[in-house]
Amino acid sequence: MYDERNTEKMKELLAKMRMKGPEPTETTHATVLQHLGTVSDYAIEDYYSQIERKKPITDRVIHHIMLSAMAKKNQTENMLKHFEKMKERGVVPNASTYTILIGAFGRVGDFVRMNSLLFEMKEKKIPADLVLFLTVIDSLGKK
């Protein structure tokens, strides 16, 4: 588990990196967001907003981290808003994207939205993978 000291050290290293170069990459941002998602809702959203102000985020991994953080907190409405923002940025959802969304709706018992997302996948010809099937089975088993 992460603690505040690690977060402060990470912020110091990022500041040094920005001052001396190289500029943080999308991989750097994804790593920071992954950490912040375990620490604080505010911290992850704040950092995401900072990097989004510099340029629109088009990295699917970064969007998946954000969606996953919201899904873990059952913030399904925020998650759907972010999903729409992701698509507006030109990031094409894949099976992993839908697995995150479907799993979140399954956890909160919203099987209507879960089925709607499955139908959307089918319409867009996005093939389901094993993880998606297991997520759906697990969600239905908790009904």
Coordinates of N, CA, C and O in Angstrom, one line a residue:
M1 N 0.8 -1.2 0.0 CA 0.0 0.0 0.0 C 0.9 1.2 0.0 O 1.9 1.3 0.6
Y2 N 0.5 2.2 -0.7 CA 1.2 3.5 -0.8 C 0.8 4.4 0.4 O -0.2 4.3 1.0
D3 N 1.8 5.3 0.7 CA 1.4 6.2 1.7 C 1.8 7.6 1.2 O 2.3 7.8 0.1
E4 N 1.5 8.6 2.0 CA 1.7 10.0 1.6 C 3.2 10.3 1.4 O 3.5 11.1 0.5
R5 N 4.1 9.7 2.1 CA 5.5 10.0 1.9 C 5.9 9.6 0.5 O 6.7 10.3 -0.2
N6 N 5.4 8.4 0.0 CA 5.7 8.0 -1.3 C 5.2 9.0 -2.4 O 5.8 9.3 -3.4
T7 N 4.0 9.5 -2.1 CA 3.3 10.4 -3.0 C 4.2 11.7 -3.1 O 4.4 12.3 -4.1
E8 N 4.6 12.2 -1.9 CA 5.4 13.4 -1.9 C 6.7 13.2 -2.6 O 7.2 14.1 -3.4
K9 N 7.4 12.1 -2.4 CA 8.6 11.8 -3.2 C 8.4 11.7 -4.7 O 9.2 12.2 -5.4
M10 N 7.3 11.1 -5.0 CA 7.0 11.0 -6.5 C 6.8 12.4 -7.0 O 7.3 12.7 -8.1
K11 N 6.1 13.3 -6.3 CA 5.8 14.7 -6.8 C 7.2 15.4 -6.9 O 7.4 16.2 -7.9
E12 N 8.1 15.2 -6.0 CA 9.4 15.9 -6.1 C 10.2 15.4 -7.3 O 10.8 16.2 -8.0
L13 N 10.1 14.1 -7.6 CA 10.8 13.5 -8.7 C 10.2 14.1 -10.0 O 10.9 14.4 -11.0
L14 N 8.9 14.2 -10.1 CA 8.3 14.7 -11.3 C 8.7 16.2 -11.5 O 8.9 16.6 -12.6
A15 N 8.7 17.0 -10.4 CA 9.1 18.4 -10.5 C 10.6 18.5 -11.1 O 10.8 19.3 -11.9
K16 N 11.5 17.6 -10.5 CA 12.8 17.6 -11.0 C 12.9 17.2 -12.5 O 13.6 17.8 -13.3
M17 N 12.1 16.2 -12.8 CA 12.1 15.7 -14.2 C 11.6 16.9 -15.2 O 12.2 17.1 -16.2
R18 N 10.6 17.6 -14.8 CA 10.1 18.7 -15.6 C 11.1 19.8 -15.7 O 11.2 20.4 -16.8
M19 N 11.9 20.1 -14.7 CA 12.9 21.2 -14.7 C 14.1 20.8 -15.5 O 14.6 21.6 -16.3
K20 N 14.6 19.6 -15.3 CA 15.8 19.2 -16.0 C 15.6 18.3 -17.2 O 16.6 18.1 -17.9
G21 N 14.4 17.9 -17.5 CA 14.2 17.0 -18.6 C 14.5 15.6 -18.3 O 15.1 15.3 -17.2
P22 N 14.0 14.6 -19.0 CA 13.1 14.8 -20.1 C 11.7 15.1 -19.6 O 11.4 14.9 -18.5
E23 N 10.9 15.5 -20.6 CA 9.5 15.8 -20.3 C 8.8 14.5 -20.0 O 9.1 13.5 -20.6
P24 N 7.9 14.4 -19.0 CA 7.2 13.2 -18.7 C 6.4 12.7 -19.9 O 5.8 13.4 -20.6
T25 N 6.5 11.4 -20.1 CA 5.8 10.7 -21.2 C 4.4 10.2 -20.7 O 4.1 10.3 -19.6
E26 N 3.7 9.7 -21.7 CA 2.4 9.1 -21.3 C 2.6 7.9 -20.4 O 1.8 7.7 -19.5
T27 N 3.7 7.2 -20.5 CA 4.0 6.1 -19.6 C 4.2 6.6 -18.2 O 3.7 6.1 -17.2
T28 N 4.9 7.8 -18.1 CA 5.2 8.4 -16.8 C 3.8 8.8 -16.2 O 3.6 8.5 -15.0
H29 N 3.0 9.4 -17.0 CA 1.7 9.9 -16.5 C 0.8 8.7 -16.0 O 0.2 8.7 -15.0
A30 N 0.9 7.6 -16.8 CA 0.1 6.4 -16.5 C 0.6 5.8 -15.1 O -0.3 5.5 -14.3
T31 N 1.9 5.8 -14.9 CA 2.4 5.3 -13.7 C 2.0 6.2 -12.5 O 1.6 5.6 -11.4
V32 N 2.1 7.5 -12.7 CA 1.7 8.4 -11.6 C 0.2 8.2 -11.3 O -0.2 8.1 -10.1
L33 N -0.7 8.2 -12.3 CA -2.1 8.0 -12.1 C -2.4 6.7 -11.4 O -3.3 6.6 -10.6
Q34 N -1.7 5.7 -11.8 CA -1.9 4.3 -11.1 C -1.7 4.5 -9.6 O -2.5 4.0 -8.8
H35 N -0.6 5.1 -9.3 CA -0.3 5.3 -7.9 C -1.4 6.2 -7.2 O -1.9 5.8 -6.1
L36 N -1.7 7.3 -7.8 CA -2.6 8.2 -7.2 C -4.0 7.6 -7.0 O -4.7 8.0 -6.1
G37 N -4.4 6.7 -7.9 CA -5.6 6.0 -7.8 C -5.8 5.2 -6.5 O -6.9 4.9 -6.1
T38 N -4.6 4.8 -6.0 CA -4.7 4.0 -4.7 C -4.6 5.0 -3.5 O -4.9 4.5 -2.4
V39 N -4.4 6.2 -3.7 CA -4.2 7.2 -2.6 C -5.4 8.0 -2.4 O -5.9 8.1 -1.3
S40 N -5.9 8.7 -3.5 CA -7.0 9.7 -3.3 C -7.7 9.9 -4.6 O -7.1 10.1 -5.6
D41 N -9.1 10.0 -4.5 CA -9.9 10.4 -5.6 C -9.5 11.8 -6.1 O -9.3 12.0 -7.3
Y42 N -9.3 12.7 -5.2 CA -9.0 14.1 -5.6 C -7.6 14.1 -6.3 O -7.5 14.8 -7.3
A43 N -6.6 13.4 -5.7 CA -5.3 13.5 -6.3 C -5.3 13.0 -7.7 O -4.6 13.6 -8.6
I44 N -5.9 11.9 -8.0 CA -5.9 11.3 -9.4 C -6.6 12.3 -10.3 O -6.2 12.5 -11.4
E45 N -7.8 12.8 -9.9 CA -8.5 13.7 -10.8 C -7.7 15.0 -11.0 O -7.7 15.6 -12.1
D46 N -7.1 15.5 -10.0 CA -6.3 16.7 -10.1 C -5.1 16.5 -11.1 O -4.9 17.4 -11.9
Y47 N -4.4 15.4 -10.9 CA -3.3 15.2 -11.8 C -3.7 15.0 -13.2 O -3.1 15.5 -14.2
Y48 N -4.8 14.3 -13.4 CA -5.4 14.1 -14.8 C -5.7 15.4 -15.4 O -5.4 15.7 -16.6
S49 N -6.4 16.3 -14.6 CA -6.7 17.6 -15.1 C -5.5 18.4 -15.5 O -5.5 19.1 -16.5
Q50 N -4.4 18.3 -14.7 CA -3.2 19.0 -15.0 C -2.6 18.6 -16.4 O -2.2 19.4 -17.2
I51 N -2.5 17.3 -16.6 CA -1.9 16.8 -17.9 C -2.9 17.0 -19.0 O -2.5 17.3 -20.2
E52 N -4.2 17.0 -18.8 CA -5.2 17.2 -19.8 C -5.2 18.7 -20.3 O -5.4 19.0 -21.5
R53 N -4.8 19.6 -19.4 CA -4.8 21.0 -19.8 C -3.6 21.3 -20.8 O -3.7 22.2 -21.6
K54 N -2.6 20.5 -20.7 CA -1.4 20.7 -21.6 C -1.7 20.2 -23.0 O -1.3 20.8 -23.9
K55 N -2.4 19.0 -23.0 CA -2.8 18.5 -24.3 C -3.8 17.4 -24.1 O -3.7 16.7 -23.1
P56 N -4.8 17.2 -25.0 CA -5.8 16.2 -24.9 C -5.1 14.8 -24.7 O -4.2 14.5 -25.5
I57 N -5.6 14.0 -23.8 CA -5.0 12.7 -23.6 C -5.6 11.7 -24.6 O -6.9 11.5 -24.6
T58 N -4.8 11.1 -25.4 CA -5.2 10.1 -26.3 C -4.7 8.7 -26.1 O -4.9 7.8 -26.9
D59 N -4.1 8.5 -24.9 CA -3.5 7.2 -24.6 C -4.6 6.4 -23.9 O -5.1 6.8 -22.9
R60 N -4.9 5.3 -24.5 CA -5.9 4.4 -23.9 C -5.6 3.9 -22.5 O -6.5 3.8 -21.7
V61 N -4.4 3.6 -22.3 CA -4.0 3.1 -20.9 C -4.3 4.1 -19.9 O -4.9 3.8 -18.8
I62 N -4.1 5.4 -20.1 CA -4.4 6.5 -19.2 C -5.9 6.5 -18.9 O -6.3 6.6 -17.8
H63 N -6.7 6.4 -20.0 CA -8.1 6.4 -19.8 C -8.6 5.2 -19.1 O -9.5 5.3 -18.2
H64 N -8.0 4.0 -19.3 CA -8.3 2.8 -18.6 C -8.0 3.0 -17.1 O -8.8 2.5 -16.2
I65 N -6.9 3.6 -16.8 CA -6.6 3.8 -15.3 C -7.7 4.7 -14.7 O -8.1 4.4 -13.6
M66 N -8.1 5.7 -15.4 CA -9.1 6.6 -14.8 C -10.4 5.9 -14.7 O -11.1 6.0 -13.7
L67 N -10.8 5.2 -15.7 CA -12.1 4.4 -15.6 C -12.0 3.4 -14.5 O -13.0 3.2 -13.8
S68 N -10.9 2.7 -14.4 CA -10.8 1.7 -13.3 C -10.9 2.3 -11.9 O -11.5 1.7 -11.0
A69 N -10.2 3.5 -11.7 CA -10.3 4.1 -10.4 C -11.7 4.5 -10.1 O -12.2 4.3 -9.0
M70 N -12.5 5.0 -11.1 CA -13.9 5.3 -10.8 C -14.7 4.1 -10.6 O -15.6 4.1 -9.8
A71 N -14.4 3.0 -11.4 CA -15.2 1.8 -11.2 C -15.0 1.2 -9.8 O -16.0 0.7 -9.2
K72 N -13.8 1.2 -9.3 CA -13.5 0.7 -8.0 C -14.3 1.4 -6.9 O -14.6 0.9 -5.8
K73 N -14.6 2.7 -7.1 CA -15.4 3.5 -6.2 C -16.8 3.5 -6.5 O -17.6 4.3 -5.9
N74 N -17.3 2.7 -7.5 CA -18.7 2.6 -7.9 C -19.2 4.0 -8.4 O -20.4 4.3 -8.3
Q75 N -18.3 4.8 -9.0 CA -18.7 6.1 -9.5 C -19.1 5.9 -11.0 O -18.4 6.4 -11.9
T76 N -20.2 5.2 -11.2 CA -20.6 4.8 -12.5 C -20.9 6.0 -13.4 O -20.7 6.0 -14.6
E77 N -21.6 7.0 -12.9 CA -22.0 8.2 -13.7 C -20.7 8.9 -14.1 O -20.6 9.3 -15.3
N78 N -19.8 9.2 -13.2 CA -18.5 9.8 -13.6 C -17.7 9.0 -14.6 O -17.1 9.5 -15.5
M79 N -17.8 7.7 -14.4 CA -17.1 6.7 -15.3 C -17.7 6.9 -16.8 O -17.0 6.9 -17.7
L80 N -19.0 7.0 -16.9 CA -19.6 7.1 -18.2 C -19.3 8.4 -18.8 O -19.0 8.5 -20.1
K81 N -19.2 9.5 -18.0 CA -18.8 10.8 -18.6 C -17.4 10.7 -19.1 O -17.1 11.3 -20.2
H82 N -16.5 10.1 -18.3 CA -15.1 9.9 -18.8 C -15.0 9.1 -20.0 O -14.3 9.4 -20.9
F83 N -15.9 8.0 -20.1 CA -15.9 7.2 -21.3 C -16.3 8.0 -22.5 O -15.6 7.9 -23.6
E84 N -17.2 8.9 -22.4 CA -17.6 9.8 -23.5 C -16.5 10.7 -23.9 O -16.2 10.9 -25.0
K85 N -15.8 11.3 -22.9 CA -14.7 12.2 -23.1 C -13.6 11.4 -23.8 O -13.0 12.0 -24.8
M86 N -13.3 10.2 -23.4 CA -12.3 9.4 -24.1 C -12.6 9.2 -25.6 O -11.7 9.4 -26.4
K87 N -13.9 8.9 -25.9 CA -14.3 8.7 -27.3 C -14.2 10.1 -28.1 O -13.8 10.1 -29.2
E88 N -14.5 11.2 -27.4 CA -14.4 12.5 -28.0 C -12.9 12.8 -28.4 O -12.7 13.5 -29.4
R89 N -12.0 12.3 -27.6 CA -10.6 12.5 -27.9 C -10.1 11.6 -29.0 O -8.9 11.6 -29.4
G90 N -10.9 10.7 -29.5 CA -10.5 9.8 -30.6 C -10.0 8.5 -30.2 O -9.4 7.7 -31.0
V91 N -10.1 8.2 -28.9 CA -9.6 7.0 -28.3 C -10.7 5.9 -28.6 O -11.8 6.1 -28.1
V92 N -10.3 4.9 -29.3 CA -11.3 3.8 -29.7 C -11.4 2.8 -28.5 O -10.3 2.2 -28.2
P93 N -12.6 2.6 -28.0 CA -12.7 1.6 -26.9 C -12.4 0.2 -27.4 O -12.7 -0.1 -28.6
N94 N -11.9 -0.7 -26.6 CA -11.6 -2.0 -27.0 C -12.3 -2.9 -25.9 O -13.0 -2.5 -25.0
A95 N -12.0 -4.2 -26.0 CA -12.7 -5.2 -25.1 C -12.3 -4.9 -23.6 O -13.1 -5.0 -22.7
S96 N -11.1 -4.4 -23.4 CA -10.6 -4.1 -22.0 C -11.4 -2.9 -21.5 O -11.8 -2.8 -20.3
T97 N -11.7 -1.9 -22.4 CA -12.5 -0.7 -22.0 C -13.8 -1.2 -21.5 O -14.3 -0.8 -20.4
Y98 N -14.5 -2.0 -22.3 CA -15.8 -2.4 -22.0 C -15.8 -3.3 -20.8 O -16.8 -3.3 -20.0
T99 N -14.8 -4.1 -20.6 CA -14.7 -5.0 -19.4 C -14.7 -4.1 -18.1 O -15.4 -4.5 -17.1
I100 N -14.0 -3.0 -18.1 CA -14.0 -2.1 -17.0 C -15.4 -1.6 -16.7 O -15.9 -1.7 -15.6
L101 N -16.0 -1.1 -17.7 CA -17.4 -0.5 -17.6 C -18.4 -1.6 -17.2 O -19.2 -1.4 -16.2
I102 N -18.4 -2.7 -17.9 CA -19.4 -3.8 -17.6 C -19.2 -4.3 -16.2 O -20.2 -4.6 -15.5
G103 N -17.9 -4.5 -15.8 CA -17.7 -4.9 -14.4 C -18.2 -4.0 -13.3 O -18.8 -4.4 -12.3
A104 N -18.0 -2.7 -13.6 CA -18.5 -1.7 -12.6 C -20.0 -1.8 -12.5 O -20.6 -1.7 -11.4
F105 N -20.7 -1.8 -13.7 CA -22.2 -1.9 -13.6 C -22.7 -3.2 -13.0 O -23.7 -3.2 -12.3
G106 N -21.9 -4.3 -13.3 CA -22.3 -5.5 -12.6 C -22.2 -5.5 -11.1 O -23.0 -6.0 -10.4
R107 N -21.1 -4.8 -10.6 CA -20.9 -4.7 -9.2 C -22.0 -3.9 -8.5 O -22.4 -4.2 -7.4
V108 N -22.6 -2.9 -9.2 CA -23.6 -2.1 -8.6 C -25.0 -2.7 -8.9 O -26.0 -2.1 -8.5
G109 N -25.1 -3.8 -9.7 CA -26.3 -4.4 -10.0 C -27.1 -3.8 -11.1 O -28.3 -4.0 -11.2
D110 N -26.5 -2.9 -11.9 CA -27.1 -2.3 -13.0 C -27.0 -3.1 -14.3 O -26.2 -2.9 -15.1
F111 N -27.8 -4.2 -14.3 CA -27.7 -5.1 -15.4 C -28.3 -4.6 -16.7 O -27.9 -5.0 -17.8
V112 N -29.1 -3.6 -16.7 CA -29.6 -2.9 -17.9 C -28.5 -2.2 -18.6 O -28.3 -2.4 -19.8
R113 N -27.7 -1.4 -17.9 CA -26.5 -0.8 -18.5 C -25.5 -1.8 -18.9 O -24.8 -1.6 -20.0
M114 N -25.3 -2.8 -18.1 CA -24.3 -3.9 -18.5 C -24.7 -4.5 -19.8 O -23.9 -4.6 -20.7
N115 N -26.0 -4.8 -20.0 CA -26.4 -5.4 -21.2 C -26.4 -4.4 -22.4 O -26.0 -4.8 -23.5
S116 N -26.6 -3.1 -22.1 CA -26.5 -2.1 -23.1 C -25.1 -2.0 -23.7 O -24.9 -1.9 -24.9
L117 N -24.1 -2.1 -22.8 CA -22.7 -2.0 -23.2 C -22.3 -3.3 -24.0 O -21.6 -3.2 -24.9
L118 N -22.8 -4.4 -23.6 CA -22.6 -5.6 -24.3 C -23.1 -5.5 -25.7 O -22.5 -5.9 -26.7
F119 N -24.3 -5.0 -25.8 CA -25.0 -4.8 -27.2 C -24.2 -3.8 -28.0 O -23.9 -4.0 -29.2
E120 N -23.7 -2.7 -27.3 CA -22.8 -1.7 -28.1 C -21.6 -2.4 -28.6 O -21.2 -2.1 -29.7
M121 N -21.0 -3.2 -27.8 CA -19.8 -4.0 -28.3 C -20.1 -4.8 -29.5 O -19.3 -4.8 -30.5
K122 N -21.2 -5.5 -29.4 CA -21.6 -6.3 -30.6 C -21.9 -5.5 -31.8 O -21.4 -5.9 -32.9
E123 N -22.5 -4.3 -31.7 CA -22.8 -3.5 -32.8 C -21.5 -2.9 -33.4 O -21.4 -2.8 -34.6
K124 N -20.5 -2.7 -32.6 CA -19.3 -2.1 -33.1 C -18.3 -3.2 -33.5 O -17.1 -2.9 -33.8
K125 N -18.7 -4.5 -33.4 CA -17.9 -5.6 -33.8 C -16.6 -5.7 -33.0 O -15.6 -6.0 -33.5
I126 N -16.7 -5.4 -31.7 CA -15.6 -5.5 -30.8 C -15.6 -6.9 -30.2 O -16.6 -7.2 -29.5
P127 N -14.7 -7.7 -30.5 CA -14.8 -9.1 -30.0 C -14.6 -9.2 -28.5 O -13.7 -8.5 -27.9
A128 N -15.4 -10.0 -27.8 CA -15.3 -10.2 -26.4 C -14.1 -11.1 -26.2 O -13.8 -12.0 -26.9
D129 N -13.4 -10.9 -25.1 CA -12.3 -11.8 -24.7 C -12.7 -12.6 -23.4 O -13.8 -12.4 -22.9
L130 N -11.8 -13.5 -23.0 CA -12.1 -14.3 -21.9 C -12.4 -13.5 -20.6 O -13.3 -13.8 -19.8
V131 N -11.6 -12.5 -20.4 CA -11.8 -11.6 -19.2 C -13.2 -11.0 -19.2 O -13.8 -11.0 -18.1
L132 N -13.6 -10.6 -20.3 CA -15.0 -10.0 -20.4 C -16.0 -11.1 -20.0 O -16.9 -10.8 -19.2
F133 N -15.9 -12.3 -20.6 CA -16.9 -13.3 -20.3 C -16.9 -13.6 -18.8 O -17.9 -13.8 -18.2
L134 N -15.7 -13.7 -18.2 CA -15.6 -14.0 -16.8 C -16.2 -12.9 -15.9 O -16.8 -13.1 -14.9
T135 N -16.0 -11.6 -16.4 CA -16.6 -10.5 -15.7 C -18.1 -10.6 -15.7 O -18.7 -10.3 -14.7
V136 N -18.6 -10.9 -16.8 CA -20.1 -11.0 -16.9 C -20.6 -12.1 -16.1 O -21.6 -12.0 -15.3
I137 N -20.0 -13.3 -16.2 CA -20.4 -14.4 -15.4 C -20.4 -14.1 -13.9 O -21.3 -14.4 -13.1
D138 N -19.3 -13.5 -13.5 CA -19.1 -13.1 -12.1 C -20.2 -12.1 -11.6 O -20.8 -12.3 -10.6
S139 N -20.5 -11.1 -12.5 CA -21.5 -10.1 -12.1 C -22.9 -10.8 -12.0 O -23.7 -10.5 -11.1
L140 N -23.2 -11.7 -13.0 CA -24.5 -12.3 -12.9 C -24.6 -13.3 -11.7 O -25.7 -13.5 -11.2
G141 N -23.5 -13.9 -11.3 CA -23.5 -14.8 -10.2 C -23.8 -14.0 -8.8 O -24.1 -14.7 -7.9
K142 N -23.6 -12.7 -8.8 CA -23.8 -12.0 -7.6 C -25.2 -11.4 -7.5 O -25.5 -10.7 -6.6
K143 N -26.0 -11.6 -8.6 CA -27.3 -11.0 -8.6 C -28.2 -11.3 -7.5 O -28.2 -12.2 -6.8

